[in-house]
Short mmCIF file of C-alpha atoms in Angstrom, two decimals:
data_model
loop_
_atom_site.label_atom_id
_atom_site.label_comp_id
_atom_site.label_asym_id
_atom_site.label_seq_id
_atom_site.Cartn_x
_atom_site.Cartn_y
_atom_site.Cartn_z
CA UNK M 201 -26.85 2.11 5.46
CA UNK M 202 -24.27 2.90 7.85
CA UNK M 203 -25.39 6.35 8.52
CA UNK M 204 -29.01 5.37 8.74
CA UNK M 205 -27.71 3.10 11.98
CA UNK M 206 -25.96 6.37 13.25
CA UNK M 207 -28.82 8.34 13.28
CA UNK M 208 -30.96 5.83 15.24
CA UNK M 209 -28.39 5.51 18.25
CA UNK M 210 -30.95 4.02 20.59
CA UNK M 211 -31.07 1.19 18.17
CA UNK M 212 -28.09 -0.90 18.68
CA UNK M 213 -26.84 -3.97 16.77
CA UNK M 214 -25.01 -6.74 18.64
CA UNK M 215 -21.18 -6.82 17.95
CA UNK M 216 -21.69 -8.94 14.70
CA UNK M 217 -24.13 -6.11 13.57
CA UNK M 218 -21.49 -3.28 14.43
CA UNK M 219 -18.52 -5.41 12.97
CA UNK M 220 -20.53 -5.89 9.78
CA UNK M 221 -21.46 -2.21 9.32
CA UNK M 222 -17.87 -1.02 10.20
CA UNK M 223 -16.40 -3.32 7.47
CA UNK M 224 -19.15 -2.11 5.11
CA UNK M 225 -17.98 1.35 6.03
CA UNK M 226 -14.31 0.75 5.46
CA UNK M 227 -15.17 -0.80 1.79
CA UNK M 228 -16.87 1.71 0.88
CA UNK M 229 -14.61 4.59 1.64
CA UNK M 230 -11.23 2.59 0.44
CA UNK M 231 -10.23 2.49 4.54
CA UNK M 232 -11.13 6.25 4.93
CA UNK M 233 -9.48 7.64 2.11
CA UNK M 234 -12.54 8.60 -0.11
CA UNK M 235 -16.29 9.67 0.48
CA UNK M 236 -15.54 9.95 3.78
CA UNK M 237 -16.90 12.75 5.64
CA UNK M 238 -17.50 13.80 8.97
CA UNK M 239 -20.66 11.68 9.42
CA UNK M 240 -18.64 9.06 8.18
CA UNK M 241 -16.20 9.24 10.92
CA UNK M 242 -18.94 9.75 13.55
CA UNK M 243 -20.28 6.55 12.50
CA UNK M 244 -17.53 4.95 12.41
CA UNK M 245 -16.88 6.26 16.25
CA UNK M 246 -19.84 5.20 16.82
CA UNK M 247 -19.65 1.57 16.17
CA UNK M 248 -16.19 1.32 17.79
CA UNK M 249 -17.76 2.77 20.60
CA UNK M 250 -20.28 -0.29 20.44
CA UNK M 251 -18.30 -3.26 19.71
CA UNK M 252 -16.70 -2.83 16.23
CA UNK M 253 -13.51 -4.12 16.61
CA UNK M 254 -11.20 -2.57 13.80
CA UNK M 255 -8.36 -5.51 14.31
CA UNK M 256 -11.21 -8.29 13.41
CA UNK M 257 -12.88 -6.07 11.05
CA UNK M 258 -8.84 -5.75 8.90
CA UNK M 259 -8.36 -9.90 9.80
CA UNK M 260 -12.29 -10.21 7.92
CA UNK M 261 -11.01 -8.76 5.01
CA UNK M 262 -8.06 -10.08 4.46
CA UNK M 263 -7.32 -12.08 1.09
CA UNK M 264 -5.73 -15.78 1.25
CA UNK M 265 -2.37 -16.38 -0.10
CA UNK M 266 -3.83 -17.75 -3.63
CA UNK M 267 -5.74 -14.68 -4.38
CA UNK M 268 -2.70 -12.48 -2.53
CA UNK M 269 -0.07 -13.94 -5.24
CA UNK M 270 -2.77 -13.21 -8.31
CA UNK M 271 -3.05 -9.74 -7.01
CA UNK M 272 0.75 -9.31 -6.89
CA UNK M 273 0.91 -10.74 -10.21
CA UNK M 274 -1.65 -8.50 -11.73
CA UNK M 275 0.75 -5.32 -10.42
CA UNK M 276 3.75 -6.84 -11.41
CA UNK M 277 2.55 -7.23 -15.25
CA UNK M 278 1.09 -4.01 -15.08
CA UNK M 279 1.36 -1.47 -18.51
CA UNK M 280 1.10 1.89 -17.87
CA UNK M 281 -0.04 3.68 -20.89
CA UNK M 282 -0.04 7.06 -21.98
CA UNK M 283 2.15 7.42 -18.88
CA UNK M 284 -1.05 7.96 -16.67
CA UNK M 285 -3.25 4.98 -16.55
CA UNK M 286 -2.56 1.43 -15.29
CA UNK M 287 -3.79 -1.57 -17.17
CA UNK M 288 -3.34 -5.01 -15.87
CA UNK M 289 -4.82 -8.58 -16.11
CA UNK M 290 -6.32 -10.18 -12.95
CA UNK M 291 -6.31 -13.80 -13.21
CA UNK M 292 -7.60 -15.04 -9.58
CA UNK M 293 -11.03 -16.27 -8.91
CA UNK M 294 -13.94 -13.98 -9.13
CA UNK M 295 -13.90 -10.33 -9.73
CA UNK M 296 -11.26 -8.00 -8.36
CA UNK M 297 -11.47 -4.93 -7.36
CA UNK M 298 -8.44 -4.45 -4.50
CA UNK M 299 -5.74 -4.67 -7.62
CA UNK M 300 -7.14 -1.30 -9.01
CA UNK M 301 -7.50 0.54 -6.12
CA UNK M 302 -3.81 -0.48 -4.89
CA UNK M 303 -2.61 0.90 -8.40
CA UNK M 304 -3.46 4.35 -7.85
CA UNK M 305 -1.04 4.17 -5.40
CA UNK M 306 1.23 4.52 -7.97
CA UNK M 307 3.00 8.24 -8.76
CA UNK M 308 1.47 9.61 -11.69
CA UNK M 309 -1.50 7.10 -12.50
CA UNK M 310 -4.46 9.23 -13.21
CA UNK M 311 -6.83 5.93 -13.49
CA UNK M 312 -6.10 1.84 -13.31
CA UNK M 313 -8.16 -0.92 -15.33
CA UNK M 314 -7.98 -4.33 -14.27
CA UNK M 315 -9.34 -6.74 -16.56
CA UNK M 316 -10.38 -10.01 -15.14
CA UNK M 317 -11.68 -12.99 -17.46
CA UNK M 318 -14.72 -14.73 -15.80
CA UNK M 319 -17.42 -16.91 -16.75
CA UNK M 320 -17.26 -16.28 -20.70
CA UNK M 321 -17.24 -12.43 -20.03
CA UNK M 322 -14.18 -10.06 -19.79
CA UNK M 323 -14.96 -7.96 -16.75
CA UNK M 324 -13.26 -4.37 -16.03
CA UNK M 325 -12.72 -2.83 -13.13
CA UNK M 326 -11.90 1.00 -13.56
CA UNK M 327 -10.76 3.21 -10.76
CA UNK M 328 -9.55 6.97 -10.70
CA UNK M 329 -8.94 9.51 -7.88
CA UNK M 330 -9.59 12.62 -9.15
CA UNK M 331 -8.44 13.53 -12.38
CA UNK M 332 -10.11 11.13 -14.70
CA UNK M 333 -14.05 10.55 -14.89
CA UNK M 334 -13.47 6.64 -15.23
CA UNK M 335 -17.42 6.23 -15.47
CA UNK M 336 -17.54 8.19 -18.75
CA UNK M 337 -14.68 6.09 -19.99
CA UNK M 338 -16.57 2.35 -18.74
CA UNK M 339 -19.83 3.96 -20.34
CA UNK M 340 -18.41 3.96 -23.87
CA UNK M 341 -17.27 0.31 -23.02
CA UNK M 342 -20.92 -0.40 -22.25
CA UNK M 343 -20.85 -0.07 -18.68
CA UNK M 344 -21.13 2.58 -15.68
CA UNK M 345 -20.56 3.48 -12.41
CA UNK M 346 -19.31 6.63 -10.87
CA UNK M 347 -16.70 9.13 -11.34
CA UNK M 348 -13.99 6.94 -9.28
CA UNK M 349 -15.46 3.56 -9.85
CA UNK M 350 -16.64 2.37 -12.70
CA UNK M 351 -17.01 -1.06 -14.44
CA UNK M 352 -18.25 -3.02 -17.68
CA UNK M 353 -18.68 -6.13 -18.85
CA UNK M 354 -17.48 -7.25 -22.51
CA UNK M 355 -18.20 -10.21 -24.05
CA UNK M 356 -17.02 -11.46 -27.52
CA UNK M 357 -13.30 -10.44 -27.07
CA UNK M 358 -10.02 -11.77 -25.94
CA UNK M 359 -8.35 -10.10 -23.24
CA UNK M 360 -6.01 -8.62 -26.10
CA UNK M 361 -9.11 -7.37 -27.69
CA UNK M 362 -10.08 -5.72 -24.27
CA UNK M 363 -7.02 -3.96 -23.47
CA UNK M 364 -6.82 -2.78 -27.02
CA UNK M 365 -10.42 -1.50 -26.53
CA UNK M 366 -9.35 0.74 -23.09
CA UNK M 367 -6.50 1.88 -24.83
CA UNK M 368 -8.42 3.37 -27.82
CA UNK M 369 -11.05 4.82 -25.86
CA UNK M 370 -8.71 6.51 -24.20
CA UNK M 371 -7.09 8.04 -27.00
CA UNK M 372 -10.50 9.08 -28.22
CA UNK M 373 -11.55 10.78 -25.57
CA UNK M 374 -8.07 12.52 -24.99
CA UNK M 375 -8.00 13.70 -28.81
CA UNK M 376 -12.12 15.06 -27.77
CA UNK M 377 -10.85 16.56 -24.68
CA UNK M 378 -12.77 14.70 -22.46
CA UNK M 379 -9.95 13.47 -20.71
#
């Protein structure tokens, strides 16, 4: 979407427009540190240029303190199993994603899954930098995505049931070398 503005410079949005796009942009590349590209940065130069404000755009996306505390929570229970991959238990409202991205901060984690329980369904929220197709791991859960972000929902298990799940799909596809 972004890039589609960029390459129509003579159309530009008002400062909500540009604020809106430049948050979309820094979603969507984790704050510049994946998919981004040169034509990423040019847009993003581009809608500073025009009224994107990056201080409003980091106070828009900020969590509140409720949702802050679940987050810490969910990386202070965290398992790491198989000494590469993260596993943890999100218990705020809605669906998080932020919790396994700020895992793979973590030396030595090759992928994080955050499980959140929501609405009857166990949701989870895979994430990987490089090393670790998470999307082929979600896809035997039933789910999909993309190499570095992947999801799926499960429904009909405890969150026990769920982690127990991750764990032996990962073992699986270790012992088949697909990992």
């Amino acid at each position: 979407t972004v890039h589609t503005v960029f390459a129509m410079p003579n159309q530009e949005g008002g400062f909500t427009a540009n604020v809106t796009l430049y948050a979309g942009i820094n979603i969507d590349t984790d704050g510049f540190n994946s998919k981004s590209g040169p034509r990423t940065f040019e847009a993003a130069a581009f809608l500073r240029r025009h009224g994107a404000d990056v201080t409003r755009v980091r106070k828009m996306l900020r969590s509140n303190m409720n949702e802050y505390k679940e987050i810490a929570r969910a990386v202070s229970r965290v398992e790491v199993y198989k000494d590469a991959f993260a596993i943890s238990i999100f218990n705020g409202d809605g669906i998080d994603t932020p919790t396994a991205n700020d895992l793979l901060d973590i030396s030595g984690i090759k992928a994080s899954f955050v499980i959140t329980p929501y609405e009857d369904k166990i949701y989870v929220s895979a994430r990987s930098i490089d090393e670790v197709n998470v999307q082929l791991v979600m896809e035997k859960l039933g789910g999909g995505g993309h190499m570095s972000i992947a999801g799926a929902q499960l429904t009909d298990c405890t969150i026990d049931q769920a982690i127990n799940k991750i764990k032996l799909t990962l073992d699986n596809m270790i012992k088949d070398g697909e990992i």
